[in-house]
PDB file of C-alpha atoms in Angstrom:
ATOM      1  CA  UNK B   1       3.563 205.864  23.896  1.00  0.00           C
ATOM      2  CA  UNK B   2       6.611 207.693  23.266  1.00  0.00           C
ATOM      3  CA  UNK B   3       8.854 204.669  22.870  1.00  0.00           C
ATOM      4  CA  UNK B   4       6.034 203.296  20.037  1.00  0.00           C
ATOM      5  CA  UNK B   5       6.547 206.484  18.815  1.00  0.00           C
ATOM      6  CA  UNK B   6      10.462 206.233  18.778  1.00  0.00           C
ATOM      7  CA  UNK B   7      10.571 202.880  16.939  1.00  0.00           C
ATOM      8  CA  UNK B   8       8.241 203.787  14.013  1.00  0.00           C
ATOM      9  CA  UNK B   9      10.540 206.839  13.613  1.00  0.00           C
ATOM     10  CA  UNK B  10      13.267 204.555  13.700  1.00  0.00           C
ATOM     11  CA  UNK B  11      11.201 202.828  11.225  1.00  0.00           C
ATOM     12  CA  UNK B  12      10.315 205.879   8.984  1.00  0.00           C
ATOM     13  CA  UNK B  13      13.833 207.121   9.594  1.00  0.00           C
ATOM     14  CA  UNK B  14      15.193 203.642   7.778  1.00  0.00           C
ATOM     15  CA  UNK B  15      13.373 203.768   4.823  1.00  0.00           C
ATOM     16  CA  UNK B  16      14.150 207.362   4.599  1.00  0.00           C
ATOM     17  CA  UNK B  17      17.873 206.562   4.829  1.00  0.00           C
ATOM     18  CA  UNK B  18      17.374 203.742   1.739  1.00  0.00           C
ATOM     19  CA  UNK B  19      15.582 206.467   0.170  1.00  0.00           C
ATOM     20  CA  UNK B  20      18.165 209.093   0.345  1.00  0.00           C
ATOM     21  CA  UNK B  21      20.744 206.576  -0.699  1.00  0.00           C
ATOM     22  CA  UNK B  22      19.143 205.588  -3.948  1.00  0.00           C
ATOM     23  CA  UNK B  23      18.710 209.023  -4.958  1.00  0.00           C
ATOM     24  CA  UNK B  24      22.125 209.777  -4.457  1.00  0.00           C
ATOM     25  CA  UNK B  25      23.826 206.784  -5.841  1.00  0.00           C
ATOM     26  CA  UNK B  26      21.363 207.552  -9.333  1.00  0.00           C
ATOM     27  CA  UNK B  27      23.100 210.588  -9.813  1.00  0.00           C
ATOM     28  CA  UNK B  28      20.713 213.182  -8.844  1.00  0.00           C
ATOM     29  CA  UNK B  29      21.350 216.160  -7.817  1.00  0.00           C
ATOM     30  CA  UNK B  30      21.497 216.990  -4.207  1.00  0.00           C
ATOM     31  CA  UNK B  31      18.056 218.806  -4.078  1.00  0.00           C
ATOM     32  CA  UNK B  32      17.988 221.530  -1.299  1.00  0.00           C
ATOM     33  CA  UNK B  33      14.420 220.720  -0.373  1.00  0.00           C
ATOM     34  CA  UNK B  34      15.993 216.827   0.025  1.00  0.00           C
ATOM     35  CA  UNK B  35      19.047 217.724   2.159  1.00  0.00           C
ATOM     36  CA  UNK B  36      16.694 220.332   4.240  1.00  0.00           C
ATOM     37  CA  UNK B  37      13.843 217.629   4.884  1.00  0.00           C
ATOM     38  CA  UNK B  38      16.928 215.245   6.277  1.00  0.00           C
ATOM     39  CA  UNK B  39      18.135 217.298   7.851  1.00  0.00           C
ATOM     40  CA  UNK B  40      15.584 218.802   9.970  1.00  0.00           C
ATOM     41  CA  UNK B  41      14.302 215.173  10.711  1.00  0.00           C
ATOM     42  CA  UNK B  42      17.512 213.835  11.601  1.00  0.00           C
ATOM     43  CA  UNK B  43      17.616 217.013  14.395  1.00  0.00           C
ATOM     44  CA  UNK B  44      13.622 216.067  15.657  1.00  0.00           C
ATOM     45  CA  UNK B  45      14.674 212.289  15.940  1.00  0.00           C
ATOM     46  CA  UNK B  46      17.504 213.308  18.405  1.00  0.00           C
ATOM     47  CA  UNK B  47      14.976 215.721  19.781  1.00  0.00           C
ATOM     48  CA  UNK B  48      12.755 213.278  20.580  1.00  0.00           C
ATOM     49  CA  UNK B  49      15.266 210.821  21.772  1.00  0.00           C
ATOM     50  CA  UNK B  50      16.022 213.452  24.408  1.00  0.00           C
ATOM     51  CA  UNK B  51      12.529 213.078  25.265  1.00  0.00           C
ATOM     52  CA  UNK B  52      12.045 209.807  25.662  1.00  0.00           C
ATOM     53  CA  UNK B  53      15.420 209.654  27.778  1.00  0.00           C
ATOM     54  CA  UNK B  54      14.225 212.768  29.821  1.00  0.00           C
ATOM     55  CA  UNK B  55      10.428 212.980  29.951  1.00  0.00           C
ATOM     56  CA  UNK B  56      11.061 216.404  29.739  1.00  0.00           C
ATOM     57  CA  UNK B  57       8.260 217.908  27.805  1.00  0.00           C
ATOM     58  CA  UNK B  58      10.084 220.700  25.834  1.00  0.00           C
ATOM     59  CA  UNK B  59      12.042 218.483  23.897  1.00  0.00           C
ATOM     60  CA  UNK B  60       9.312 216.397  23.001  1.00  0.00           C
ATOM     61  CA  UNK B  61       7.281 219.532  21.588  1.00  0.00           C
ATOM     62  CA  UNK B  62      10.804 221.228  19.857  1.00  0.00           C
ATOM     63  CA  UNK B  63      10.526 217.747  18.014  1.00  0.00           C
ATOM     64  CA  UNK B  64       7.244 217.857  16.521  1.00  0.00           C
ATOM     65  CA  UNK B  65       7.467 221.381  15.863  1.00  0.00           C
ATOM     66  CA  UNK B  66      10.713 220.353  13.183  1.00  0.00           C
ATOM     67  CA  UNK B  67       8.443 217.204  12.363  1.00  0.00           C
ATOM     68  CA  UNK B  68       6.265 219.497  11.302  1.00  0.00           C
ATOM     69  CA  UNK B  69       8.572 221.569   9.725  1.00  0.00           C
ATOM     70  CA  UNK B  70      10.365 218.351   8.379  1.00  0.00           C
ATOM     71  CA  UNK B  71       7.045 217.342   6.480  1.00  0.00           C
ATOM     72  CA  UNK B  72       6.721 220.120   4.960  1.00  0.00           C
ATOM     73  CA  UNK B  73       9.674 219.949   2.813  1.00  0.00           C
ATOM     74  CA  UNK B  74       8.638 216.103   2.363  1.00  0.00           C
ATOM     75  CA  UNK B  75       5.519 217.313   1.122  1.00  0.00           C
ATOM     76  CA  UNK B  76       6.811 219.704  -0.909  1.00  0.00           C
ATOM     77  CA  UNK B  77       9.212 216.635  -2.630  1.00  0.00           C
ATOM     78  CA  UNK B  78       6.214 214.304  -3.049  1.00  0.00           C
ATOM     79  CA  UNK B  79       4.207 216.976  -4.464  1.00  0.00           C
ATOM     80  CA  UNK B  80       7.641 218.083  -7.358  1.00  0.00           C
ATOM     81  CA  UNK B  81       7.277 214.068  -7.869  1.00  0.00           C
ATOM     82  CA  UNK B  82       3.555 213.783  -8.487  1.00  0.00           C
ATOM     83  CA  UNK B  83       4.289 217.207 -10.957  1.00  0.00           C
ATOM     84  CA  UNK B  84       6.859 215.404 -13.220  1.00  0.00           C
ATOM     85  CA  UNK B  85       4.472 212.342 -13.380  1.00  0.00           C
ATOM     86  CA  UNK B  86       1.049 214.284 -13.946  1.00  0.00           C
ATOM     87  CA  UNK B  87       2.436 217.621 -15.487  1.00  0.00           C
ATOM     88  CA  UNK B  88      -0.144 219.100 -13.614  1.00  0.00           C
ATOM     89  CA  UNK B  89       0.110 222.503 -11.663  1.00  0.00           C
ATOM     90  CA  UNK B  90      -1.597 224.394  -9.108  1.00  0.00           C
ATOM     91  CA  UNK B  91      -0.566 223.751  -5.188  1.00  0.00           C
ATOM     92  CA  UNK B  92      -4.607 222.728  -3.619  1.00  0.00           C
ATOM     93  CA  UNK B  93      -4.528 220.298  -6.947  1.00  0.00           C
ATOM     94  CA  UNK B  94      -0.802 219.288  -7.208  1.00  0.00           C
ATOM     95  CA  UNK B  95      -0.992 218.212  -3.632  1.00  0.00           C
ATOM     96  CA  UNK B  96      -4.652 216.027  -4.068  1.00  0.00           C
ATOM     97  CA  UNK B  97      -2.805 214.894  -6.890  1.00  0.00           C
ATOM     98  CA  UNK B  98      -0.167 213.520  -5.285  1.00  0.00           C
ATOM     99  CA  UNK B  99      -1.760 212.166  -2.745  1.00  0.00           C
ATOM    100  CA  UNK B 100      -4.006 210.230  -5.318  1.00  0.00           C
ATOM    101  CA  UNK B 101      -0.434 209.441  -7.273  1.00  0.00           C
ATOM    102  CA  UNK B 102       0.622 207.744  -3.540  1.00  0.00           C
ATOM    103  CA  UNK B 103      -2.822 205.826  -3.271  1.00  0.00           C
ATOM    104  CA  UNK B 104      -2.989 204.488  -7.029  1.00  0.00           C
ATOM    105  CA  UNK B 105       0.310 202.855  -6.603  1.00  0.00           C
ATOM    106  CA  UNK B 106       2.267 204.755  -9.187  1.00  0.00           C
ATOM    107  CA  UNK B 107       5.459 205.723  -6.799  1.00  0.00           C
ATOM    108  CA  UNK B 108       7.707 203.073  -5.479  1.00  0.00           C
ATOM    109  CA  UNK B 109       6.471 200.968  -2.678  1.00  0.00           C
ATOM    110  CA  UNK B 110       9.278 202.615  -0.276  1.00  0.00           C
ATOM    111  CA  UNK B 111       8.533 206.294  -1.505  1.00  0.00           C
ATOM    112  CA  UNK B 112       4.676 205.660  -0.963  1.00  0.00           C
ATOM    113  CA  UNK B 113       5.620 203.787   2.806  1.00  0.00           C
ATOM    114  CA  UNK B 114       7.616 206.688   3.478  1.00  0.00           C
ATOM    115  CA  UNK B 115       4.837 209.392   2.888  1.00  0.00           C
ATOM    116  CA  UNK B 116       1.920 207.084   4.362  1.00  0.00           C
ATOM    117  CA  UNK B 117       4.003 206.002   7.610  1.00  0.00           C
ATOM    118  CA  UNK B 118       4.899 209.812   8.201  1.00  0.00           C
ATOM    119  CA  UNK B 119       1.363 210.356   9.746  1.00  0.00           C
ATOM    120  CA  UNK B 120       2.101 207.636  12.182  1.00  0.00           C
ATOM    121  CA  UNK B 121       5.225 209.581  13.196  1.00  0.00           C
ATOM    122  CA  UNK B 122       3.693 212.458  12.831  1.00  0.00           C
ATOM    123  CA  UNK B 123       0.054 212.406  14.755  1.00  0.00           C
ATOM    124  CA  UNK B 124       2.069 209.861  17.847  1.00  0.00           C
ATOM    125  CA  UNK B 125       4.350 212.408  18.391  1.00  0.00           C
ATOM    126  CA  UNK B 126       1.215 214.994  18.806  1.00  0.00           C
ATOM    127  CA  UNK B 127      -0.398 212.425  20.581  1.00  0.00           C
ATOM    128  CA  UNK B 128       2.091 211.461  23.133  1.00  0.00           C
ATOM    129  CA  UNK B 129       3.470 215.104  23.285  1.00  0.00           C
ATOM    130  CA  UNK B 130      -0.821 216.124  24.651  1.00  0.00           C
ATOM    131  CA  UNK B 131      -0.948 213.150  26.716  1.00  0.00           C
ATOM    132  CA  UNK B 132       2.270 214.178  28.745  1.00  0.00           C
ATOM    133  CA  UNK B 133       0.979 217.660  28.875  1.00  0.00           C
ATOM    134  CA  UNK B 134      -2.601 217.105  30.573  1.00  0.00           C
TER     135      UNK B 134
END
């Protein structure tokens, strides 16, 4: 389970990468929330790496704790998105907005892969993380 879980971050980690390079080569500027949410996910991939190489347990968990942390600030970028498109505010309903905004097919197919395929990522590394715990 842990190597599935390896390529689709590999996966998620690609598109990410296009992702980051189209913002960046538009001109924008170079969003703290952005740079923070690569960051930390670029740190949990090697994290996990080391846990796939290892089968050490602690370095599985230390990388779904920054997944988790990761999200967060992913979130927190889909949800600013959703805001400039709805001009709706209000966390609970920014956030079901968004979500809605992913499902309705009004963000680009590789930012709406992105934020889908993160639960993959996200809920095998849990999973494979509980599994090598029992």
């Amino acid at each position: 389970m842990a190597y599935l879980v390896l390529a689709a971050w590999i996966v998620q980690g690609s598109v990410g990468i296009a992702l980051l390079l189209g913002w960046l080569s538009h001109g924008r500027p170079r969003a703290a929330p952005l740079l923070t949410h690569v960051a930390i996910s670029v740190v949990a991939l090697g994290l996990w790496v080391g846990f796939v190489a290892s089968g050490q347990l602690v370095w599985g968990w230390s990388a779904f704790v920054l997944v988790t942390i990761g999200n967060g600030f992913g979130d927190s970028l889909l949800v600013a998105r959703s805001r400039r498109l709805s001009g709706r505010h209000g966390f609970a309903k920014d956030y079901k907005t968004a979500v809605a905004t992913v499902f309705a097919g009004r963000l680009p197919r590789k930012v709406s892969f992105h934020a889908l395929f993160s639960g993959v990522v996200y809920f095998g590394c849990l999973a494979a993380c509980l599994v090598g715990t029992r």
